[in-house]
PDB file of C-alpha atoms in Angstrom:
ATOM      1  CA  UNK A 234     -14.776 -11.120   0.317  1.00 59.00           C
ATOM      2  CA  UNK A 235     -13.023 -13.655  -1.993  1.00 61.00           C
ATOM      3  CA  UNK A 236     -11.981 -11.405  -4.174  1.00 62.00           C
ATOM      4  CA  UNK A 237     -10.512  -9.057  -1.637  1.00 63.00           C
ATOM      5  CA  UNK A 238      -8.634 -11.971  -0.593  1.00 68.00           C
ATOM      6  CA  UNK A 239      -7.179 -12.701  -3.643  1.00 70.00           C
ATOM      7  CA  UNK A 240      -6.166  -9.206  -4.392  1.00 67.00           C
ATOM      8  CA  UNK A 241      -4.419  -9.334  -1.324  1.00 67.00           C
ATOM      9  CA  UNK A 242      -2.419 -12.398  -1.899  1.00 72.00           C
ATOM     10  CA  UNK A 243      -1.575 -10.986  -5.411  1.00 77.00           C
ATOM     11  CA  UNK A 244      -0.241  -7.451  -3.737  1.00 70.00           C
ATOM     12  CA  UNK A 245       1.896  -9.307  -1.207  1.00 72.00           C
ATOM     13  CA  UNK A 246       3.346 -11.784  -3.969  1.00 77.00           C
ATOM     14  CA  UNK A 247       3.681  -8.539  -6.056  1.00 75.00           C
ATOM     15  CA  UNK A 248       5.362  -7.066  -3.018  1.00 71.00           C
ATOM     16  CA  UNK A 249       7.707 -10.021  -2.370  1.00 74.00           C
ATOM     17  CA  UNK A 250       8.544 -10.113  -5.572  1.00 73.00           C
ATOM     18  CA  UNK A 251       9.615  -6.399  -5.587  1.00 70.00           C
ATOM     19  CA  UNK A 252      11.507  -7.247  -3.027  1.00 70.00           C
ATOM     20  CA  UNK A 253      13.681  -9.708  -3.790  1.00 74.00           C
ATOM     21  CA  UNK A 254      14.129  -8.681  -7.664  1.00 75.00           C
ATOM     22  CA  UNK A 255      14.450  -4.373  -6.912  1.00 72.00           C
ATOM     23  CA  UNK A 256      15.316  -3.953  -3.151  1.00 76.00           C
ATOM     24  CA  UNK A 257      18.745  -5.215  -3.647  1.00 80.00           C
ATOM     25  CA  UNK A 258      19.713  -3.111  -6.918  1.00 78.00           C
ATOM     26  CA  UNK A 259      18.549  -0.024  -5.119  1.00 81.00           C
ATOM     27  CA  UNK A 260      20.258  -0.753  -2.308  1.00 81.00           C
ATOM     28  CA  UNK A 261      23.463  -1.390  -4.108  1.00 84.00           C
ATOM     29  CA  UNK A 262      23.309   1.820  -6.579  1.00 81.00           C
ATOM     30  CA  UNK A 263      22.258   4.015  -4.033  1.00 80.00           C
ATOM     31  CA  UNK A 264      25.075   2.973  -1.608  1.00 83.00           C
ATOM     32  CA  UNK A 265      27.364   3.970  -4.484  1.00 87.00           C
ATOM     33  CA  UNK A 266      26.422   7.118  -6.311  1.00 87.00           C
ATOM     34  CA  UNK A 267      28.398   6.883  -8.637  1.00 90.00           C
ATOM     35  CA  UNK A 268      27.182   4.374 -10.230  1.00 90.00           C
ATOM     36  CA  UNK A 269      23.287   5.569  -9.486  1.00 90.00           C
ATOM     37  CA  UNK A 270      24.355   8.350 -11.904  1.00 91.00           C
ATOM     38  CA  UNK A 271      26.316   6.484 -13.979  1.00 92.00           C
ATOM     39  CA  UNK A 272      22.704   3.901 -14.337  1.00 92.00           C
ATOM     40  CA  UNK A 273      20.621   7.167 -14.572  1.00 92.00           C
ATOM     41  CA  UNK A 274      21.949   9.028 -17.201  1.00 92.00           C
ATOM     42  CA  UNK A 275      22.256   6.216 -19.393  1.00 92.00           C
ATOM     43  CA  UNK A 276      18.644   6.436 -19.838  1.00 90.00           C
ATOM     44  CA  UNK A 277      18.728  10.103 -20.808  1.00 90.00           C
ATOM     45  CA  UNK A 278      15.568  12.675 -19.506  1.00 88.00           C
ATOM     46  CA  UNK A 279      13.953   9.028 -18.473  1.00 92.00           C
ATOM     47  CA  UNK A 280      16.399   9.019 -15.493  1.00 93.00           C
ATOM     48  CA  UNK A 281      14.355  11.067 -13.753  1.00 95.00           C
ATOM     49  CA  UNK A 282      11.528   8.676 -13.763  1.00 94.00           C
ATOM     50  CA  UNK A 283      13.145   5.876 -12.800  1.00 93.00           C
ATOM     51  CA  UNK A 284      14.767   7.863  -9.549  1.00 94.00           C
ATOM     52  CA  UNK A 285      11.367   8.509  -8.959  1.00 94.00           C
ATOM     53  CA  UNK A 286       9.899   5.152  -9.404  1.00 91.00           C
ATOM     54  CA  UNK A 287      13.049   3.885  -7.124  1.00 89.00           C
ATOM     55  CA  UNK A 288      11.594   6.099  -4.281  1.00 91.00           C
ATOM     56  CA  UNK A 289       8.306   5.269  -4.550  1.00 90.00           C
ATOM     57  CA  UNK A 290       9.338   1.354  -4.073  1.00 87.00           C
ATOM     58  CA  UNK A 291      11.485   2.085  -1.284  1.00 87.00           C
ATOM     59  CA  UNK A 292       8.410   3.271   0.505  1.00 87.00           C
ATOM     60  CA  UNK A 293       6.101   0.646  -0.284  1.00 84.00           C
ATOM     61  CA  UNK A 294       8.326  -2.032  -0.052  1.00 81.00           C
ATOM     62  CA  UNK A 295       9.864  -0.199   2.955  1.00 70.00           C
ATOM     63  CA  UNK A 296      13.023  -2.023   3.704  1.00 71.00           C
ATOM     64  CA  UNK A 297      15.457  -0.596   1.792  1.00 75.00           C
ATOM     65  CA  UNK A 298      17.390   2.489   3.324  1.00 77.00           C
ATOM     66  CA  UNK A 299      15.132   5.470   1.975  1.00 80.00           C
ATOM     67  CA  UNK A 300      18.399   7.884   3.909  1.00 85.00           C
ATOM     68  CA  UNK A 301      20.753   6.843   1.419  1.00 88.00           C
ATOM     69  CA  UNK A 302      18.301   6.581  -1.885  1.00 90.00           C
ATOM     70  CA  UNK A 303      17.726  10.419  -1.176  1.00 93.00           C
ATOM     71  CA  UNK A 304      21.714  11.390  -0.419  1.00 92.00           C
ATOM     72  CA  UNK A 305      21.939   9.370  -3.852  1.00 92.00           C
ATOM     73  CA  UNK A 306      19.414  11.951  -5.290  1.00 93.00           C
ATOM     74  CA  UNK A 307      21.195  15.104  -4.107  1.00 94.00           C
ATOM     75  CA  UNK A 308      25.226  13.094  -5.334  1.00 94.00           C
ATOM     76  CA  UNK A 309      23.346  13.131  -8.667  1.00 94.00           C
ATOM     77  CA  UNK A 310      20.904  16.067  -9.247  1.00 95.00           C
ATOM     78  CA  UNK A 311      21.736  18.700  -6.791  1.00 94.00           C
ATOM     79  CA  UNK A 312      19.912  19.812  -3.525  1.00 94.00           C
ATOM     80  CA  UNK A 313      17.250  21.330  -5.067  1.00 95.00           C
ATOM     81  CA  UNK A 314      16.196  19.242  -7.674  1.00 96.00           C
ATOM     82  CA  UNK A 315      16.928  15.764  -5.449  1.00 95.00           C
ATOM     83  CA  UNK A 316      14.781  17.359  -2.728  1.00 96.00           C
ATOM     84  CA  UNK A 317      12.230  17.597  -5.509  1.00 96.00           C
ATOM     85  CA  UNK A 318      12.110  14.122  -7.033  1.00 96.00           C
ATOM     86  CA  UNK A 319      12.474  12.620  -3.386  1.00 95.00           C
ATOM     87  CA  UNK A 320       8.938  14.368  -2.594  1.00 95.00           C
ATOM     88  CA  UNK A 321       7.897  13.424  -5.640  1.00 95.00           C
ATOM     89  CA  UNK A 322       8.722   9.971  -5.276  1.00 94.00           C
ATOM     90  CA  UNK A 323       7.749   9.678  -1.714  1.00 93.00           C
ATOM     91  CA  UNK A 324       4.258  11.611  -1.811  1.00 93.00           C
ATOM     92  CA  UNK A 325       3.552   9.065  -4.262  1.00 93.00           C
ATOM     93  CA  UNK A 326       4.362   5.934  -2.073  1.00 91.00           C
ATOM     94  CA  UNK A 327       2.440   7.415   0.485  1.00 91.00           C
ATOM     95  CA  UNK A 328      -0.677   7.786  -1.430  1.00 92.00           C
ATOM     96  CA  UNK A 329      -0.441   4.401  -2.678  1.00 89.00           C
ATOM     97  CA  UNK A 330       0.463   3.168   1.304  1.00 88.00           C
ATOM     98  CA  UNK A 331      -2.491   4.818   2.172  1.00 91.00           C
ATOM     99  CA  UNK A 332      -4.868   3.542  -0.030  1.00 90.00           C
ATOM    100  CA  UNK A 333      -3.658   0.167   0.005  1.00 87.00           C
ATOM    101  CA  UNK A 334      -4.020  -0.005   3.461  1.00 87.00           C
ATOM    102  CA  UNK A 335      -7.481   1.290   3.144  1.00 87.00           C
ATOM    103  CA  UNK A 336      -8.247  -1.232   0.432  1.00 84.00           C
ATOM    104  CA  UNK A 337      -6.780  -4.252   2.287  1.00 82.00           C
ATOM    105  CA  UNK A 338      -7.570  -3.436   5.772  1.00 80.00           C
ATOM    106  CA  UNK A 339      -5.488  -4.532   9.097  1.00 80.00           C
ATOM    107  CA  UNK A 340      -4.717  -8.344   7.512  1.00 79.00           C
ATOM    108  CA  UNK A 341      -2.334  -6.639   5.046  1.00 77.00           C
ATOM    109  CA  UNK A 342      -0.971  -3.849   7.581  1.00 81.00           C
ATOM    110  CA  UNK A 343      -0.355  -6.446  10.236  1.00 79.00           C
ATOM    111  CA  UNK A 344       2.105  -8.232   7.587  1.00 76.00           C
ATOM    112  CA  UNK A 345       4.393  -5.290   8.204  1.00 74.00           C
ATOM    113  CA  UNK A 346       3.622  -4.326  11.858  1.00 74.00           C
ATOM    114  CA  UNK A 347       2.991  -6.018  14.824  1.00 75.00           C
ATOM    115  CA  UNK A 348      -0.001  -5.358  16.752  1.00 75.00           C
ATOM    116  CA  UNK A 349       0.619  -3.202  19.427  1.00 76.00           C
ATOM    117  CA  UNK A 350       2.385  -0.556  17.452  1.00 75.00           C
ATOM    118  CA  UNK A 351      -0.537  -0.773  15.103  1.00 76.00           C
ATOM    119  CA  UNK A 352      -2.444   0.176  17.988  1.00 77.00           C
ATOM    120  CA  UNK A 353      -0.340   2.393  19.147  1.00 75.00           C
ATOM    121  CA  UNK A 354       0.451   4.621  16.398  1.00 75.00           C
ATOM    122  CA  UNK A 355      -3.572   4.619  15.161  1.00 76.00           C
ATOM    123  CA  UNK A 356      -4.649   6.003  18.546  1.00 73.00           C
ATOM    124  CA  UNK A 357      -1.924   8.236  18.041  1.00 71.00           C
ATOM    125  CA  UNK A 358      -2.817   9.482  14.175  1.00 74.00           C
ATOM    126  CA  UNK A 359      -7.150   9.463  15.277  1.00 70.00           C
ATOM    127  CA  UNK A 360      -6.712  11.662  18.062  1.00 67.00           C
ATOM    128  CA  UNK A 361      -8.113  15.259  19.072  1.00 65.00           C
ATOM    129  CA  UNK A 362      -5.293  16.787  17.911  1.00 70.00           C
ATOM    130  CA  UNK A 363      -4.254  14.818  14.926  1.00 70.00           C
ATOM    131  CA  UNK A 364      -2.312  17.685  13.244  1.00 75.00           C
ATOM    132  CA  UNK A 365       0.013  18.506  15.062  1.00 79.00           C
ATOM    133  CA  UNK A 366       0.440  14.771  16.223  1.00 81.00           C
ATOM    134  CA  UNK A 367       1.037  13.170  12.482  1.00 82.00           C
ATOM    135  CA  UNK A 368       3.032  16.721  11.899  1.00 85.00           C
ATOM    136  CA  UNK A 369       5.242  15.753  14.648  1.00 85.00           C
ATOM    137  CA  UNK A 370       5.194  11.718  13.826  1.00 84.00           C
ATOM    138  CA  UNK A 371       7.020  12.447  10.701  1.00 87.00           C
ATOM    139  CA  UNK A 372       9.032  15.210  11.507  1.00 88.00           C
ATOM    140  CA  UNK A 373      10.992  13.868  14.089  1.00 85.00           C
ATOM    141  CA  UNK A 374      14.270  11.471  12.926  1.00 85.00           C
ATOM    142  CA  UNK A 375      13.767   7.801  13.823  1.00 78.00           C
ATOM    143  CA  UNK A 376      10.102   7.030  13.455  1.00 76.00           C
ATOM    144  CA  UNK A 377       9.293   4.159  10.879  1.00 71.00           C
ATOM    145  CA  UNK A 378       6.979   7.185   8.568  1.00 76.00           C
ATOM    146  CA  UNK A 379       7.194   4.657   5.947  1.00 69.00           C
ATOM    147  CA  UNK A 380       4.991   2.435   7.906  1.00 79.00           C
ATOM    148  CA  UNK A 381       3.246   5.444   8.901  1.00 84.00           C
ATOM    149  CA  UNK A 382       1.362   6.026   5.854  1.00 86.00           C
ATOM    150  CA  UNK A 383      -0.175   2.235   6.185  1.00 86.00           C
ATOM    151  CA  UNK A 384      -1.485   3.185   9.784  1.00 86.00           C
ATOM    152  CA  UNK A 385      -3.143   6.134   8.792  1.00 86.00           C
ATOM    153  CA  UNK A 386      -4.609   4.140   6.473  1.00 85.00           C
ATOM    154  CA  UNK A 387      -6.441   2.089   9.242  1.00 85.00           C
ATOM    155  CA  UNK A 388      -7.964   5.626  10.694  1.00 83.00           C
ATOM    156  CA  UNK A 389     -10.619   7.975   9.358  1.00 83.00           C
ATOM    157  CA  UNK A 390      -8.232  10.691   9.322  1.00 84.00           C
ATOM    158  CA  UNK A 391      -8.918  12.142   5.796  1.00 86.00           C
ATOM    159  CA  UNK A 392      -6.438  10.977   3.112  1.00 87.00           C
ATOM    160  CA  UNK A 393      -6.241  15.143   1.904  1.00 87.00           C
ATOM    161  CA  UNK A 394      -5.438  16.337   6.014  1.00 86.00           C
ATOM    162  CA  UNK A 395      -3.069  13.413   5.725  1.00 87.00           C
ATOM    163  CA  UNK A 396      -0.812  14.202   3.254  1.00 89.00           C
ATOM    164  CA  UNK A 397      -0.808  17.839   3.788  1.00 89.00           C
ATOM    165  CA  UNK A 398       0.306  17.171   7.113  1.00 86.00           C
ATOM    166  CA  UNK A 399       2.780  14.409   6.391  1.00 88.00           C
ATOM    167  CA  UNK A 400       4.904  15.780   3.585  1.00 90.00           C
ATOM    168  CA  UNK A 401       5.982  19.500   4.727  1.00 91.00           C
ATOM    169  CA  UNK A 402       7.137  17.545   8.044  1.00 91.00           C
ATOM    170  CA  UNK A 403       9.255  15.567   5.929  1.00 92.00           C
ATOM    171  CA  UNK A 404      10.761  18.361   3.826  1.00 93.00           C
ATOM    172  CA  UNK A 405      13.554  19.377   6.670  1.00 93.00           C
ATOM    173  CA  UNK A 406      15.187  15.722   6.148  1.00 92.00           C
ATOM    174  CA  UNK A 407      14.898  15.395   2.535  1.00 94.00           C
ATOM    175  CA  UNK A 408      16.844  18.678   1.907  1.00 95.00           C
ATOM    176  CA  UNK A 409      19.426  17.626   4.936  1.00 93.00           C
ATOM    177  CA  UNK A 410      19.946  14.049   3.198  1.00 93.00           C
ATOM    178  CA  UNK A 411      20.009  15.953  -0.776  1.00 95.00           C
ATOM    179  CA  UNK A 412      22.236  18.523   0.627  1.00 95.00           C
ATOM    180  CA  UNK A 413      24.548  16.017   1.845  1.00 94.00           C
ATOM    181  CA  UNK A 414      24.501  14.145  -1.534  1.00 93.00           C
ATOM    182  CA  UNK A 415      25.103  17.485  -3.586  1.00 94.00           C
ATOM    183  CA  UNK A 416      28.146  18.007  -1.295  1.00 94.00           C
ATOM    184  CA  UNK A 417      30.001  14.558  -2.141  1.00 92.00           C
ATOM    185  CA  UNK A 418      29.361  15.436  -5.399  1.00 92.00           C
ATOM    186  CA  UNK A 419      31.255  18.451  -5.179  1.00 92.00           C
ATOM    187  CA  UNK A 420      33.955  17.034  -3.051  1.00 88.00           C
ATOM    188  CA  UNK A 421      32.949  19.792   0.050  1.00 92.00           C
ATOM    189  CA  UNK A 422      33.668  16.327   2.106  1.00 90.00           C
ATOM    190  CA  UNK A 423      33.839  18.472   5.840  1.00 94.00           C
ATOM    191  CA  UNK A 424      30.423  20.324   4.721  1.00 93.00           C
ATOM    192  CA  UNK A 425      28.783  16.451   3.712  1.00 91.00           C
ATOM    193  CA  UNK A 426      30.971  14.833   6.846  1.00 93.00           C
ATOM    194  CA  UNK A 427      29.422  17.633   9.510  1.00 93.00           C
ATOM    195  CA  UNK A 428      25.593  17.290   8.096  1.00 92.00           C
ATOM    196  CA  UNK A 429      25.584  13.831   8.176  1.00 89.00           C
ATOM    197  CA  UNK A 430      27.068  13.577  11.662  1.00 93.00           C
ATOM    198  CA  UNK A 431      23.955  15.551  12.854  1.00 91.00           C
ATOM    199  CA  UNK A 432      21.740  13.797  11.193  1.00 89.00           C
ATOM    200  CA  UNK A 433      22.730  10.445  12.234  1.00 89.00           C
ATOM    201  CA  UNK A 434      23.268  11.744  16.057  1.00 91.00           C
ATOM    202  CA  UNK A 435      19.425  13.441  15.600  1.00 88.00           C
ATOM    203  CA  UNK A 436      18.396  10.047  14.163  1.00 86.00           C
ATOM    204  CA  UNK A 437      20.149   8.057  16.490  1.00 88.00           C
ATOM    205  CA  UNK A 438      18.261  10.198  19.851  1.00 88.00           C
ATOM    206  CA  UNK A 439      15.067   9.321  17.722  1.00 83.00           C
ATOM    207  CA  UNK A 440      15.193   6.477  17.687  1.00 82.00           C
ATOM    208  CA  UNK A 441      16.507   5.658  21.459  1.00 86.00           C
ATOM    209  CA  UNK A 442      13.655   7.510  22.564  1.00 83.00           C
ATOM    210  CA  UNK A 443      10.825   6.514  20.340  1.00 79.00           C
ATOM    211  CA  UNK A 444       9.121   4.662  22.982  1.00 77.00           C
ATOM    212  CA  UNK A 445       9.478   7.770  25.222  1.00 82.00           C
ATOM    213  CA  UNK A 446       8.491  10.255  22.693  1.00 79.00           C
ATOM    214  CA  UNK A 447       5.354   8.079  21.404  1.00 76.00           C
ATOM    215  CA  UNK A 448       4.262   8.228  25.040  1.00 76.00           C
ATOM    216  CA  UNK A 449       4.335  12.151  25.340  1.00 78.00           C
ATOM    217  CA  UNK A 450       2.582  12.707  21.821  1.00 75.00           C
ATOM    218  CA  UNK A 451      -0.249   9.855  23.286  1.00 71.00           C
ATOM    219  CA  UNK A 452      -0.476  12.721  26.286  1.00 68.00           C
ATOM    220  CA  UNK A 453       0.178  15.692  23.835  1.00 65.00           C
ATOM    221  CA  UNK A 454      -3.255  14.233  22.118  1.00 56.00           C
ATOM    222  CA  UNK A 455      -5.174  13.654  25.325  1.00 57.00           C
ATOM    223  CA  UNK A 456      -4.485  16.933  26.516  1.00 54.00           C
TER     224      UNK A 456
END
């Protein structure tokens, strides 16, 4: 019990830490991609790593714009390969969300999320029809999936179902954000303007209607 407890104060300061020393230069080179690829390629085929490594923090750490880390991806390697390295990078933050939560329990989760949507989104995850619930939880735009993968955590929903569920839902935004990125690379600025307009509108209806759409996927899994 001690020791749990110290673990846990050592992966928040570790978090916090993170935080205040990475969030902000992600932020910043990711907001210009320019200089992401400029920062990148100065470390040669070890680039690649560190994009990865950036997306993986941005989902444990979870505050810093994962949107615009993955446009950065697509500005510097292309749709394809960004899409790539953003799953890579973001099945791996979920795994580790997942089992941290597991490992820490709700004393670490509730850091991160108040109570009720705990609640909330757990009944919703442990439910009769838990696939096509998470499916849809992290499909649709303006749902905090980041948090997600902590919340599952808290369930007995098998980490394997879990992640086979949660990443193919995530696929359709990680090409759309990529795409966009490849586009500003290649100066097709109407193509990039268009994709990003839909996105933010589809994000923007997400997340006006996340109470409202929580609510029908709490009756989708009682039905």
């Amino acid at each position: 019990m001690v020791l749990n407890i110290v673990f846990l104060l050592l992966f928040i300061a570790l978090v916090v830490f993170a935080a205040v020393k990475y969030a902000p230069v992600i932020t910043e080179l990711a907001g210009e991609p320019e200089k992401m690829q400029a920062f990148l390629a100065s470390y040669g085929y070890k680039g690649v790593l560190i994009f990865i490594a950036f997306q993986i923090i941005q989902v444990v750490i979870a505050v810093i714009p994962g949107e615009v880390v993955q446009v950065a991806g697509g500005y510097v390697y292309g749709s394809l390969l960004g899409t790539v390295y953003s799953i890579i990078g973001i099945s791996a933050g979920y795994v580790l969300n997942f089992y941290i939560s597991r490992l820490f329990g709700y004393r670490l989760v509730k850091l991160f999320v108040n109570a009720d949507k705990i609640e909330k989104l757990r009944v919703l995850i442990n439910n009769r029809k838990t696939e096509v619930v998470t499916f849809l939880l992290f499909l649709i735009p303006g749902l905090p999936k980041d948090y997600l993968a902590y919340i599952a955590g808290l369930t007995p929903i098998k980490p394997g179902r879990f992640f086979i569920l949660a990443m193919p839902a995530r696929i359709p935004a990680l090409v759309g954000s990529s795409f966009i990125g490849a586009n500003l690379q290649q100066e097709n600025y109407v193509v990039a303007a268009f994709v990003l307009a839909l996105a933010i509108v589809l994000f923007a209806i997400g997340l006006l209607l996340r109470d409202k759409i929580i609510e029908k996927l709490k009756g989708l899994g009682r039905a």
